[in-house]
Amino acid sequence: MPIEGIFSNTIELLGKSIDLRAKNHNHISANLANAETPNYIPATLSFEGELRDALKSNKSANPGKKAVSHPRHIPLKGQANSLASVEGRIVETPAPGIGRDGNAVELEQEMGKLAANQIMYNASVQIIGKKFEGLKSAIKGQ
Amino acid sequence: MDFFTSMDISSSALTAERTRMNLISSNIANANSTRTQEGGPYKRKDAVFASTAPAAASFKSALQSAARKNSAGVEVIEVVEDPNPPRLQYDPSHPDADAQGYVAYPNVNVVEEMADMIAATRAYEANITASQAAKSMAMKTLEISR
């Protein structure tokens, strides 16, 4: 039985999700740090769509085969090659009312994003923990 | 995993906000100082914030930060003096009064300073929260294999 059989996509997907959320946390921290810097435009990492597309193409492709037939082929737009190649896009998210100093950070919005990102991160960590717990109890036969 | 980057970013902001808080304290403390070492009344001071990209180790990383791939911290690049004229108040008995009996008091508005102080406090708290979030996320990660 191949090792993907036990872990399937779950571990890779959740790991990627944790990684990207940690990166997103950096961006949100930077937005908060620059909440009063003139001419600063906040940015966040957007990866949900890309991750979903990667998951779809992973499922549709035969297991053990890559989505593209040649390693140097460039995948079609919106169709990421594999979960591992998902990196997300940095999108600028200026608040609707830019202040007189050109700063576009809205503190409430950033705090909301911070909380949401943290909750999603914790959720991914918890699910990955449960997955390992399930595997462990299957191994022990309890 | 680069939680430490996130913590560095947050702490750069804490330092900057604290510098700002020191300037605000100095402005309030000297709201009535008519004499300074440079001569004349005290002038209101303000911090100028600028975002900094983390130190670029290579050409590639410099290029990436130029393309806004890296998130940036913040620093106080300059402390500027408020160019507004001093507040003139009629007080002929004051030793620093001019020929017309007016004393030049600092251009500090205490109410404005208090509002600035609240803003600096809130910004400080927001960055503390971000730093705590990074810490709790890192601790949560350690629970995976438990």
Short mmCIF file of C-alpha atoms in Angstrom, two decimals:
data_model
loop_
_atom_site.label_atom_id
_atom_site.label_comp_id
_atom_site.label_asym_id
_atom_site.label_seq_id
_atom_site.Cartn_x
_atom_site.Cartn_y
_atom_site.Cartn_z
CA MET A 1 0.00 0.00 0.00
CA PRO A 2 1.52 3.32 -1.03
CA ILE A 3 2.12 5.86 1.68
CA GLU A 4 -0.38 8.24 0.04
CA GLY A 5 -2.96 5.63 0.87
CA ILE A 6 -2.75 6.32 4.57
CA PHE A 7 -2.21 10.04 4.53
CA SER A 8 -4.14 10.78 1.28
CA ASN A 9 -4.39 14.47 0.39
CA THR A 10 -5.37 15.54 3.87
CA ILE A 11 -1.95 16.00 5.41
CA GLU A 12 -0.55 17.80 2.38
CA LEU A 13 -3.60 20.06 2.07
CA LEU A 14 -3.74 20.96 5.75
CA GLY A 15 0.04 21.46 5.88
CA LYS A 16 -0.15 23.84 2.94
CA SER A 17 -3.06 25.64 4.53
CA ILE A 18 -1.11 26.08 7.81
CA ASP A 19 1.94 27.33 5.90
CA LEU A 20 -0.04 29.88 3.90
CA ARG A 21 -1.96 31.09 6.95
CA ALA A 22 1.32 31.62 8.79
CA LYS A 23 2.53 33.71 5.83
CA ASN A 24 -0.74 35.62 5.81
CA HIS A 25 -0.23 36.36 9.50
CA ASN A 26 3.04 38.11 8.59
CA HIS A 27 1.21 40.34 6.15
CA ILE A 28 -1.51 41.21 8.66
CA SER A 29 1.13 41.98 11.32
CA ALA A 30 2.87 44.27 8.85
CA ASN A 31 -0.42 46.05 8.14
CA LEU A 32 -0.96 46.57 11.87
CA ALA A 33 2.64 47.76 12.35
CA ASN A 34 2.18 50.30 9.58
CA ALA A 35 -1.27 51.42 10.76
CA GLU A 36 0.00 55.01 10.96
CA THR A 37 2.68 55.12 8.26
CA PRO A 38 1.90 57.69 5.57
CA ASN A 39 1.17 56.32 2.07
CA TYR A 40 1.07 52.70 3.26
CA ILE A 41 -1.35 50.39 1.41
CA PRO A 42 -2.21 47.18 3.30
CA ALA A 43 -1.86 43.82 1.57
CA THR A 44 -2.91 40.26 2.37
CA LEU A 45 -2.26 36.85 0.91
CA SER A 46 -5.10 35.39 -1.14
CA PHE A 47 -4.82 31.65 -1.75
CA GLU A 48 -8.22 30.01 -1.13
CA GLY A 49 -9.18 29.85 -4.82
CA GLU A 50 -5.78 28.57 -5.89
CA LEU A 51 -5.85 25.91 -3.18
CA ARG A 52 -9.29 24.74 -4.29
CA ASP A 53 -8.18 24.51 -7.93
CA ALA A 54 -5.08 22.55 -6.92
CA LEU A 55 -7.22 20.15 -4.92
CA LYS A 56 -9.58 19.65 -7.88
CA SER A 57 -6.76 18.97 -10.33
CA ASN A 58 -5.15 16.64 -7.81
CA LYS A 59 -8.38 14.63 -7.57
CA SER A 60 -9.07 14.51 -11.30
CA ALA A 61 -5.54 13.36 -12.16
CA ASN A 62 -4.73 9.69 -11.81
CA PRO A 63 -3.15 8.94 -8.47
CA GLY A 64 0.61 8.77 -8.78
CA LYS A 65 0.62 10.86 -11.96
CA LYS A 66 1.15 14.56 -12.24
CA ALA A 67 -1.53 16.84 -13.66
CA VAL A 68 0.75 17.84 -16.55
CA SER A 69 2.30 15.31 -18.86
CA HIS A 70 5.75 16.90 -18.83
CA PRO A 71 7.49 18.49 -15.83
CA ARG A 72 8.42 21.58 -17.89
CA HIS A 73 4.92 22.22 -19.18
CA ILE A 74 3.33 25.35 -17.82
CA PRO A 75 -0.06 24.63 -16.23
CA LEU A 76 -3.12 26.48 -17.53
CA LYS A 77 -4.15 29.62 -15.73
CA GLY A 78 -6.23 28.98 -12.62
CA GLN A 79 -5.19 25.34 -12.66
CA ALA A 80 -2.33 24.93 -10.25
CA ASN A 81 -0.13 21.96 -10.91
CA SER A 82 -0.15 20.45 -7.44
CA LEU A 83 -0.87 21.36 -3.86
CA ALA A 84 2.83 21.87 -3.20
CA SER A 85 3.10 24.60 -5.83
CA VAL A 86 0.32 26.78 -4.38
CA GLU A 87 1.86 30.03 -3.18
CA GLY A 88 -1.02 32.47 -3.11
CA ARG A 89 -1.18 35.99 -4.49
CA ILE A 90 -0.50 39.19 -2.59
CA VAL A 91 -3.49 41.47 -3.01
CA GLU A 92 -3.64 45.05 -1.83
CA THR A 93 -6.68 45.67 0.34
CA PRO A 94 -6.98 49.43 0.86
CA ALA A 95 -9.80 50.69 3.07
CA PRO A 96 -12.53 52.57 1.16
CA GLY A 97 -11.71 55.89 2.83
CA ILE A 98 -8.01 56.69 2.41
CA GLY A 99 -6.93 59.27 4.98
CA ARG A 100 -5.26 62.59 4.25
CA ASP A 101 -1.82 61.06 4.81
CA GLY A 102 -2.43 58.40 2.14
CA ASN A 103 -2.61 55.58 4.70
CA ALA A 104 -5.21 52.97 3.79
CA VAL A 105 -5.15 50.74 6.89
CA GLU A 106 -8.35 50.31 8.86
CA LEU A 107 -7.50 48.97 12.30
CA GLU A 108 -10.84 47.21 12.89
CA GLN A 109 -10.66 45.46 9.53
CA GLU A 110 -7.12 44.25 10.19
CA MET A 111 -8.01 42.99 13.68
CA GLY A 112 -10.93 41.10 12.16
CA LYS A 113 -8.65 39.54 9.56
CA LEU A 114 -6.15 38.67 12.28
CA ALA A 115 -8.79 36.86 14.34
CA ALA A 116 -10.24 35.05 11.31
CA ASN A 117 -6.81 33.94 10.13
CA GLN A 118 -5.89 32.70 13.59
CA ILE A 119 -9.11 30.71 13.97
CA MET A 120 -8.65 29.08 10.56
CA TYR A 121 -5.04 28.30 11.44
CA ASN A 122 -6.04 26.69 14.73
CA ALA A 123 -8.78 24.74 12.96
CA SER A 124 -6.28 23.31 10.45
CA VAL A 125 -3.87 22.39 13.24
CA GLN A 126 -6.66 20.69 15.19
CA ILE A 127 -7.85 18.67 12.19
CA ILE A 128 -4.30 17.55 11.38
CA GLY A 129 -3.94 16.49 15.03
CA LYS A 130 -7.18 14.51 14.87
CA LYS A 131 -6.03 12.83 11.66
CA PHE A 132 -2.85 11.64 13.36
CA GLU A 133 -4.83 10.58 16.41
CA GLY A 134 -7.14 8.50 14.22
CA LEU A 135 -4.16 6.85 12.49
CA LYS A 136 -2.59 6.10 15.84
CA SER A 137 -5.70 4.43 17.21
CA ALA A 138 -6.02 2.42 13.97
CA ILE A 139 -2.42 1.24 14.37
CA LYS A 140 -2.99 0.26 17.99
CA GLY A 141 -6.23 -1.45 17.05
CA GLN A 142 -8.27 0.09 19.82
CA MET B 1 7.58 28.72 9.21
CA ASP B 2 8.49 32.28 9.94
CA PHE B 3 6.60 33.32 13.01
CA PHE B 4 9.67 35.16 14.17
CA THR B 5 9.42 37.51 11.18
CA SER B 6 5.92 38.33 12.27
CA MET B 7 7.10 38.96 15.83
CA ASP B 8 9.95 41.16 14.56
CA ILE B 9 7.47 43.19 12.55
CA SER B 10 5.20 43.63 15.56
CA SER B 11 8.06 44.59 17.85
CA SER B 12 9.38 47.15 15.35
CA ALA B 13 5.95 48.76 15.59
CA LEU B 14 6.02 48.61 19.40
CA THR B 15 9.37 50.44 19.40
CA ALA B 16 8.07 53.07 16.98
CA GLU B 17 4.88 53.64 18.96
CA ARG B 18 6.88 53.94 22.16
CA THR B 19 9.14 56.57 20.60
CA ARG B 20 6.00 58.44 19.60
CA MET B 21 4.64 58.10 23.13
CA ASN B 22 7.90 59.56 24.52
CA LEU B 23 7.57 62.55 22.20
CA ILE B 24 3.95 63.07 23.28
CA SER B 25 5.01 62.94 26.95
CA SER B 26 7.76 65.43 26.21
CA ASN B 27 5.27 67.74 24.45
CA ILE B 28 2.85 67.63 27.39
CA ALA B 29 5.62 68.06 29.96
CA ASN B 30 6.95 71.10 28.11
CA ALA B 31 3.58 72.63 27.29
CA ASN B 32 4.57 75.75 29.25
CA SER B 33 8.37 75.82 28.84
CA THR B 34 9.41 79.23 27.57
CA ARG B 35 13.14 78.56 27.63
CA THR B 36 15.11 75.86 25.81
CA GLN B 37 18.77 75.24 25.10
CA GLU B 38 18.30 76.40 21.50
CA GLY B 39 16.65 79.56 22.78
CA GLY B 40 13.01 80.57 22.51
CA PRO B 41 10.01 78.52 23.63
CA TYR B 42 9.80 74.72 23.29
CA LYS B 43 8.55 73.53 19.90
CA ARG B 44 6.13 70.61 19.56
CA LYS B 45 7.85 67.44 18.27
CA ASP B 46 6.35 64.72 16.12
CA ALA B 47 7.63 61.37 14.82
CA VAL B 48 7.68 60.47 11.11
CA PHE B 49 6.93 56.80 10.46
CA ALA B 50 8.19 54.90 7.44
CA SER B 51 7.75 51.26 6.53
CA THR B 52 10.93 49.21 6.22
CA ALA B 53 11.48 46.04 4.29
CA PRO B 54 13.40 43.44 6.32
CA ALA B 55 17.12 43.61 5.56
CA ALA B 56 17.68 42.10 2.12
CA ALA B 57 20.27 39.33 2.21
CA SER B 58 20.58 38.88 -1.55
CA PHE B 59 19.64 40.45 -4.84
CA LYS B 60 16.73 38.06 -5.14
CA SER B 61 15.30 39.00 -1.77
CA ALA B 62 15.81 42.70 -2.55
CA LEU B 63 13.90 42.22 -5.77
CA GLN B 64 11.13 40.38 -3.96
CA SER B 65 10.75 43.05 -1.33
CA ALA B 66 10.67 45.65 -4.09
CA ALA B 67 7.80 43.72 -5.62
CA ARG B 68 6.01 43.80 -2.23
CA LYS B 69 6.58 40.10 -1.71
CA ASN B 70 8.00 40.69 1.74
CA SER B 71 6.00 42.28 4.47
CA ALA B 72 7.56 45.28 6.12
CA GLY B 73 8.04 46.56 9.63
CA VAL B 74 7.95 50.20 10.65
CA GLU B 75 10.48 52.64 12.03
CA VAL B 76 10.74 56.26 13.11
CA ILE B 77 12.97 57.85 10.46
CA GLU B 78 12.82 61.41 11.67
CA VAL B 79 11.67 63.59 14.54
CA VAL B 80 10.31 66.85 13.20
CA GLU B 81 9.48 70.11 14.97
CA ASP B 82 6.07 71.63 14.43
CA PRO B 83 6.63 74.79 12.28
CA ASN B 84 3.51 76.52 13.65
CA PRO B 85 4.18 79.85 15.44
CA PRO B 86 4.29 79.96 19.25
CA ARG B 87 1.18 80.79 21.24
CA LEU B 88 1.34 84.45 22.40
CA GLN B 89 -0.16 85.26 25.74
CA TYR B 90 -0.32 88.66 27.45
CA ASP B 91 1.58 88.50 30.74
CA PRO B 92 3.77 91.60 31.29
CA SER B 93 5.08 90.37 34.64
CA HIS B 94 6.67 87.27 33.11
CA PRO B 95 10.48 87.52 32.83
CA ASP B 96 10.35 86.31 29.18
CA ALA B 97 7.73 88.86 28.11
CA ASP B 98 8.60 90.98 25.04
CA ALA B 99 8.37 94.79 24.81
CA GLN B 100 4.60 94.63 24.26
CA GLY B 101 4.17 92.39 27.31
CA TYR B 102 3.46 89.16 25.33
CA VAL B 103 5.05 85.84 26.29
CA ALA B 104 5.73 83.23 23.55
CA TYR B 105 4.49 79.90 24.88
CA PRO B 106 5.14 76.57 23.08
CA ASN B 107 2.87 75.67 20.15
CA VAL B 108 1.61 72.60 22.07
CA ASN B 109 -2.12 71.91 22.26
CA VAL B 110 -2.58 69.60 25.24
CA VAL B 111 -5.97 68.32 24.01
CA GLU B 112 -4.39 67.33 20.68
CA GLU B 113 -1.58 65.56 22.53
CA MET B 114 -4.08 63.59 24.62
CA ALA B 115 -5.89 62.45 21.47
CA ASP B 116 -2.55 61.43 19.92
CA MET B 117 -1.70 59.55 23.09
CA ILE B 118 -4.91 57.50 22.88
CA ALA B 119 -4.17 56.70 19.22
CA ALA B 120 -0.63 55.59 20.11
CA THR B 121 -1.95 53.42 22.97
CA ARG B 122 -4.48 51.70 20.73
CA ALA B 123 -1.87 51.07 18.03
CA TYR B 124 0.45 49.62 20.67
CA GLU B 125 -2.30 47.29 21.92
CA ALA B 126 -3.11 46.15 18.37
CA ASN B 127 0.52 45.17 17.81
CA ILE B 128 0.66 43.36 21.16
CA THR B 129 -2.41 41.37 20.05
CA ALA B 130 -0.75 40.47 16.74
CA SER B 131 2.37 39.34 18.57
CA GLN B 132 0.33 37.24 21.01
CA ALA B 133 -1.55 35.69 18.11
CA ALA B 134 1.75 34.68 16.49
CA LYS B 135 2.89 33.16 19.76
CA SER B 136 -0.32 31.21 20.34
CA MET B 137 -0.28 29.95 16.72
CA ALA B 138 3.29 28.72 17.18
CA MET B 139 2.38 27.01 20.45
CA LYS B 140 -0.69 25.45 18.82
CA THR B 141 1.54 23.96 16.12
CA LEU B 142 3.52 22.15 18.76
CA GLU B 143 0.33 20.39 19.81
CA ILE B 144 0.05 18.52 16.48
CA SER B 145 2.17 15.59 17.53
CA ARG B 146 0.90 15.38 21.05
#
